[in-house]
Backbone as ProteinMPNN parsed JSONL, in Angstrom:
{"seq_chain_A": "MANFNLSPTSRYYAIETTTLKTDAGETVVYLRRRFLPPPGRFALLLEHRVMEGERLDNIAAKYMDDPEAFWRIADANNAMNPTELTETEGRRLRITLPEGIPGAANA", "coords_chain_A": {"N_chain_A": [[131.358, 3.789, 70.1], [133.824, 4.709, 67.632], [133.468, 7.322, 65.085], [134.914, 7.726, 62.03], [134.263, 9.436, 60.086], [135.382, 9.214, 57.222], [135.974, 10.211, 53.943], [134.897, 8.812, 50.752], [136.682, 9.159, 48.938], [139.141, 8.524, 50.386], [142.294, 7.11, 51.427], [141.624, 5.549, 53.322], [139.166, 4.602, 53.631], [138.053, 2.192, 53.008], [139.157, 0.43, 54.962], [138.643, -1.718, 57.909], [137.345, -1.299, 60.978], [138.502, -1.664, 64.44], [138.828, -2.666, 67.672], [140.361, -2.055, 71.092], [140.707, -3.054, 74.335], [141.781, -1.225, 77.274], [143.875, -1.381, 79.959], [142.809, 0.299, 81.881], [140.249, -0.197, 81.355], [139.112, 1.321, 79.46], [137.511, 1.589, 76.094], [139.029, 1.65, 72.847], [138.792, 2.592, 69.733], [140.053, 1.69, 66.571], [141.541, 2.024, 63.218], [142.625, -0.564, 61.298], [145.521, -2.054, 60.267], [146.613, -0.927, 56.813], [147.511, -1.886, 54.084], [150.19, -1.922, 51.415], [148.515, -1.872, 48.187], [149.133, -4.552, 45.378], [151.357, -3.978, 42.835], [150.054, -4.49, 40.542], [147.472, -4.077, 40.317], [146.804, -1.977, 39.306], [146.378, -0.104, 36.423], [148.165, 1.333, 33.792], [147.853, 4.743, 32.913], [149.586, 6.874, 31.862], [152.981, 8.27, 32.26], [154.97, 10.374, 34.494], [157.217, 12.599, 34.389], [159.267, 13.435, 36.906], [159.676, 17.109, 37.607], [162.358, 19.381, 38.818], [161.346, 20.683, 42.028], [158.766, 20.164, 42.254], [155.643, 19.092, 43.463], [154.088, 16.284, 45.194], [151.197, 16.768, 45.48], [150.429, 18.587, 43.546], [151.109, 17.46, 41.291], [148.805, 15.518, 41.649], [146.828, 16.678, 41.128], [146.967, 17.869, 38.552], [146.765, 15.723, 37.005], [144.37, 14.331, 38.253], [142.698, 15.856, 39.049], [142.519, 16.314, 41.475], [143.96, 17.217, 44.269], [144.258, 16.019, 46.79], [144.167, 13.362, 46.146], [146.82, 12.282, 45.92], [147.836, 10.004, 47.135], [147.217, 8.242, 45.784], [148.781, 8.005, 43.592], [151.1, 7.379, 45.103], [150.49, 4.778, 45.855], [150.25, 3.613, 43.457], [153.051, 3.643, 42.78], [154.262, 1.856, 44.65], [155.017, 3.161, 46.851], [155.788, 3.842, 50.208], [156.343, 5.877, 51.771], [155.211, 9.191, 50.402], [156.432, 11.326, 49.718], [158.92, 10.684, 49.05], [158.919, 10.172, 46.384], [159.074, 12.648, 44.642], [161.487, 13.556, 45.285], [163.759, 13.176, 43.379], [164.64, 14.541, 40.709], [163.62, 13.912, 37.336], [162.722, 11.296, 37.707], [160.478, 9.115, 37.013], [157.065, 8.607, 37.196], [154.394, 6.307, 37.78], [151.149, 7.085, 36.178], [147.924, 6.172, 37.018], [144.773, 4.227, 36.8], [142.217, 4.077, 39.186], [142.868, 1.524, 41.911], [142.473, -1.626, 40.822], [140.63, -1.343, 38.676], [140.333, -2.114, 35.506], [142.234, -1.439, 32.468], [141.327, -0.24, 29.18], [140.989, -2.771, 26.576], [143.801, -2.779, 24.019], [144.197, 0.088, 24.075]], "CA_chain_A": [[131.993, 3.446, 68.592], [134.147, 5.961, 66.923], [132.842, 7.656, 63.879], [135.873, 8.478, 61.386], [133.505, 9.878, 59.01], [136.091, 8.997, 55.979], [135.451, 10.524, 52.666], [134.82, 7.867, 50.069], [137.702, 9.185, 48.079], [140.13, 8.389, 51.249], [142.752, 5.911, 51.346], [141.292, 4.324, 54.427], [137.467, 4.552, 53.544], [137.377, 0.87, 53.068], [139.611, 0.146, 55.967], [137.774, -1.811, 58.775], [137.789, -0.874, 62.262], [138.66, -2.838, 65.421], [138.893, -2.138, 69.378], [141.43, -2.205, 72.251], [140.309, -2.657, 75.72], [143.041, -0.625, 78.036], [144.027, -1.544, 81.193], [141.907, 1.104, 82.684], [138.936, -0.359, 81.123], [138.757, 2.088, 78.123], [137.637, 0.994, 74.596], [139.777, 2.447, 71.508], [138.557, 2.185, 68.593], [141.166, 2.438, 65.737], [141.333, 1.344, 61.877], [143.051, -1.861, 60.96], [146.784, -1.552, 59.272], [146.511, -0.872, 55.444], [149.046, -2.403, 53.254], [150.051, -1.346, 49.974], [148.125, -3.036, 47.118], [150.08, -4.909, 44.887], [151.378, -3.048, 41.649], [149.382, -5.289, 39.359], [146.079, -3.991, 40.277], [146.831, -0.54, 38.724], [146.081, 0.116, 34.96], [148.738, 2.509, 33.616], [147.425, 5.576, 32.141], [150.634, 7.372, 31.468], [154.135, 8.053, 33.004], [154.863, 11.362, 34.407], [158.566, 12.727, 34.541], [159.223, 14.816, 37.965], [160.669, 18.305, 37.495], [162.804, 20.099, 40.144], [160.604, 21.493, 42.68], [157.254, 19.427, 42.142], [154.887, 18.191, 44.858], [153.042, 15.132, 44.832], [149.775, 17.272, 45.5], [150.07, 19.217, 42.491], [151.028, 16.472, 40.171], [147.747, 14.888, 41.457], [145.823, 17.851, 40.881], [147.062, 17.992, 37.338], [145.892, 14.379, 36.371], [143.14, 13.636, 38.803], [141.931, 17.116, 39.194], [142.124, 16.197, 43.16], [145.174, 17.071, 45.143], [144.18, 15.021, 47.995], [144.7, 12.035, 45.743], [148.213, 11.978, 45.819], [148.02, 8.752, 47.684], [146.565, 7.012, 44.532], [149.805, 8.054, 42.892], [152.032, 6.736, 46.038], [149.987, 3.351, 45.917], [150.542, 2.975, 41.903], [154.244, 3.393, 42.893], [154.648, 1.432, 45.855], [155.5, 4.045, 48.044], [154.967, 3.985, 51.361], [156.488, 7.781, 51.959], [154.971, 9.332, 49.359], [157.569, 12.594, 49.46], [160.314, 10.261, 48.327], [158.422, 10.162, 44.893], [159.642, 13.841, 44.052], [162.756, 13.775, 45.584], [164.704, 12.73, 42.555], [164.406, 14.911, 39.567], [163.39, 13.079, 36.431], [162.063, 9.987, 38.291], [159.076, 8.535, 36.033], [155.971, 8.371, 38.183], [153.183, 6.017, 37.023], [149.665, 7.595, 36.802], [147.182, 5.122, 36.613], [143.366, 4.433, 37.04], [142.529, 3.484, 40.617], [143.07, 0.202, 42.048], [141.251, -2.734, 40.416], [139.861, -0.607, 37.373], [141.175, -2.667, 34.413], [142.483, -0.723, 31.668], [141.065, -0.765, 27.983], [142.332, -3.237, 25.989], [144.301, -2.104, 22.808], [143.887, 1.42, 24.162]], "C_chain_A": [[132.597, 4.761, 68.327], [133.487, 6.177, 65.695], [134.115, 8.407, 63.211], [135.662, 9.292, 60.528], [134.928, 10.245, 57.546], [135.29, 9.434, 54.899], [135.888, 9.099, 51.842], [135.979, 7.694, 49.259], [139.145, 9.224, 49.395], [140.8, 7.29, 51.253], [142.378, 4.75, 52.42], [139.757, 4.033, 54.575], [137.358, 3.128, 53.731], [138.128, 0.341, 54.225], [138.8, -0.285, 57.338], [138.101, -1.33, 60.185], [137.946, -1.905, 63.338], [138.928, -1.932, 66.634], [139.899, -2.694, 70.045], [140.834, -2.007, 73.428], [142.002, -2.213, 76.458], [143.031, -1.243, 79.351], [142.746, -0.929, 82.441], [140.433, 0.856, 82.656], [138.192, 0.405, 79.828], [138.423, 1.219, 76.973], [138.093, 1.998, 73.676], [139.256, 1.905, 70.698], [139.544, 2.649, 67.293], [140.906, 1.596, 64.332], [142.705, 0.536, 61.772], [144.168, -1.193, 60.254], [146.259, -1.59, 57.963], [147.725, -1.203, 55.116], [148.781, -1.997, 51.886], [149.232, -2.492, 49.153], [149.361, -3.331, 46.439], [150.096, -3.806, 43.437], [150.547, -3.334, 40.571], [148.017, -4.584, 39.21], [145.75, -2.54, 40.09], [147.036, -0.65, 37.23], [146.944, 1.3, 34.728], [148.127, 3.348, 32.678], [148.625, 6.646, 31.184], [151.962, 7.69, 32.521], [154.166, 9.836, 33.404], [156.686, 11.726, 35.129], [158.951, 13.795, 35.677], [160.561, 15.779, 37.682], [161.238, 18.646, 38.665], [161.626, 20.804, 40.63], [159.289, 21.025, 42.985], [156.802, 19.059, 43.559], [153.819, 17.412, 43.968], [151.425, 15.81, 44.506], [149.316, 17.865, 44.118], [150.122, 18.466, 41.423], [149.579, 15.565, 40.413], [146.802, 15.679, 40.977], [145.885, 18.018, 39.253], [146.515, 16.745, 36.689], [144.86, 13.753, 36.939], [142.182, 14.769, 39.164], [141.395, 17.047, 41.121], [143.528, 16.138, 43.963], [145.18, 16.335, 46.203], [144.206, 13.39, 47.456], [145.974, 11.537, 45.445], [148.521, 10.754, 46.45], [147.812, 7.738, 46.548], [148.077, 6.863, 43.584], [150.879, 7.207, 43.614], [151.726, 5.284, 45.851], [150.349, 2.928, 44.575], [152.274, 2.675, 41.831], [154.949, 2.847, 43.654], [155.528, 1.783, 46.645], [154.608, 4.044, 49.401], [155.424, 5.457, 52.029], [156.345, 8.549, 50.701], [155.779, 11.118, 48.927], [158.573, 12.187, 48.971], [160.004, 10.319, 46.804], [158.815, 11.346, 44.221], [160.7, 14.15, 44.724], [163.936, 13.933, 44.494], [164.371, 13.089, 41.372], [164.263, 13.84, 38.28], [162.992, 11.656, 36.618], [160.52, 10.015, 37.346], [158.135, 7.762, 37.395], [154.882, 7.888, 37.169], [151.739, 6.707, 37.463], [148.808, 6.726, 36.201], [145.465, 4.991, 37.066], [143.28, 3.962, 38.338], [142.39, 2.027, 40.721], [141.844, -0.47, 41.531], [140.355, -2.381, 39.131], [140.597, -1.164, 36.618], [141.002, -1.559, 33.567], [141.438, -1.019, 30.155], [141.797, -1.638, 27.367], [142.726, -2.753, 24.371], [144.186, -0.626, 22.884], [145.081, 2.419, 23.511]], "O_chain_A": [[132.058, 5.806, 68.692], [132.906, 5.212, 65.198], [134.44, 9.512, 63.645], [136.584, 9.959, 60.057], [135.225, 11.357, 57.11], [134.095, 9.147, 54.822], [136.877, 8.42, 52.119], [136.381, 6.599, 48.865], [140.082, 9.995, 49.187], [140.119, 6.277, 51.095], [142.668, 3.554, 52.429], [139.248, 3.361, 55.472], [136.58, 2.751, 54.607], [137.43, -0.588, 54.629], [138.275, 0.645, 57.951], [139.256, -0.971, 60.414], [137.503, -3.031, 63.108], [139.188, -0.73, 66.588], [140.363, -3.771, 69.672], [140.403, -0.883, 73.688], [143.073, -2.763, 76.202], [141.934, -1.625, 79.761], [142.126, -1.448, 83.369], [139.579, 1.321, 83.412], [137.082, 0.171, 79.349], [139.016, 0.147, 76.858], [137.604, 3.127, 73.694], [139.141, 0.681, 70.751], [139.755, 3.84, 67.063], [140.156, 0.619, 64.33], [143.764, 1.03, 62.16], [144.046, -0.09, 59.721], [145.31, -2.368, 57.86], [148.781, -0.914, 55.679], [147.711, -1.786, 51.314], [149.274, -3.699, 49.388], [150.42, -2.737, 46.645], [149.178, -3.069, 43.076], [150.323, -2.487, 39.708], [147.476, -4.505, 38.107], [144.757, -1.966, 40.536], [147.965, -1.367, 36.859], [146.639, 2.322, 35.343], [147.816, 2.841, 31.6], [148.434, 7.043, 30.034], [151.825, 7.262, 33.667], [153.476, 10.587, 32.714], [157.181, 11.185, 36.118], [158.944, 14.985, 35.364], [161.763, 15.535, 37.576], [160.663, 18.237, 39.674], [160.926, 21.462, 39.86], [158.701, 21.484, 43.964], [157.505, 18.797, 44.536], [153.162, 17.568, 42.939], [150.676, 15.476, 43.588], [148.195, 17.724, 43.629], [149.291, 18.656, 40.535], [149.187, 14.913, 39.446], [145.885, 15.165, 40.338], [144.831, 18.303, 38.685], [145.741, 16.911, 35.746], [144.352, 12.766, 36.407], [141.022, 14.573, 39.526], [140.428, 17.494, 41.739], [144.084, 15.072, 44.226], [146.286, 15.956, 46.59], [144.253, 12.415, 48.205], [146.184, 10.508, 44.803], [149.686, 10.403, 46.266], [148.243, 6.585, 46.527], [148.408, 5.829, 43.005], [151.539, 6.402, 42.957], [152.687, 4.533, 45.685], [150.802, 1.786, 44.504], [152.784, 1.81, 41.118], [156.162, 3.058, 43.649], [156.498, 1.176, 47.098], [153.405, 4.169, 49.629], [154.66, 6.017, 52.815], [157.305, 8.581, 49.931], [155.542, 11.805, 47.933], [159.321, 12.985, 48.406], [160.943, 10.527, 46.037], [158.948, 11.156, 43.012], [160.87, 15.369, 44.745], [164.899, 14.678, 44.679], [163.797, 12.234, 40.699], [164.966, 12.836, 38.395], [162.955, 10.898, 35.648], [159.742, 10.956, 37.186], [158.381, 6.842, 38.176], [154.474, 8.492, 36.176], [151.294, 6.854, 38.601], [148.868, 6.49, 34.994], [145.052, 5.908, 37.775], [144.284, 3.38, 38.749], [141.893, 1.346, 39.823], [140.663, -0.148, 41.662], [139.485, -3.135, 38.696], [141.779, -0.885, 36.816], [140.047, -0.788, 33.652], [140.812, -2.078, 30.136], [143.026, -1.579, 27.403], [141.818, -2.384, 23.626], [144.076, -0.022, 21.817], [144.936, 3.641, 23.521]]}, "name": "protein", "num_of_chains": 1, "seq": "MANFNLSPTSRYYAIETTTLKTDAGETVVYLRRRFLPPPGRFALLLEHRVMEGERLDNIAAKYMDDPEAFWRIADANNAMNPTELTETEGRRLRITLPEGIPGAANA"}
């Protein structure tokens, strides 16, 4: 079996593995497909307006102290391609709590 050694902060951490048997008899282990979570699973903290030349990893570092958490912003904004989120100056990005973590009532 393959050991993917995924960090608990990886977007693929909780994804199950499966196997495929090739015609040559080799067993290939791979991660199952990951689907974008529904937007309703994210509690909004604030919105960020994209400035010219910004990068998603820098935005993630600013709000989440982790540039590798850019995928959380992509998920919260329902983006399959994270780079599209910073292509348009002025676009508003949802900065949210992690998926499934409810926001405080009347916060």
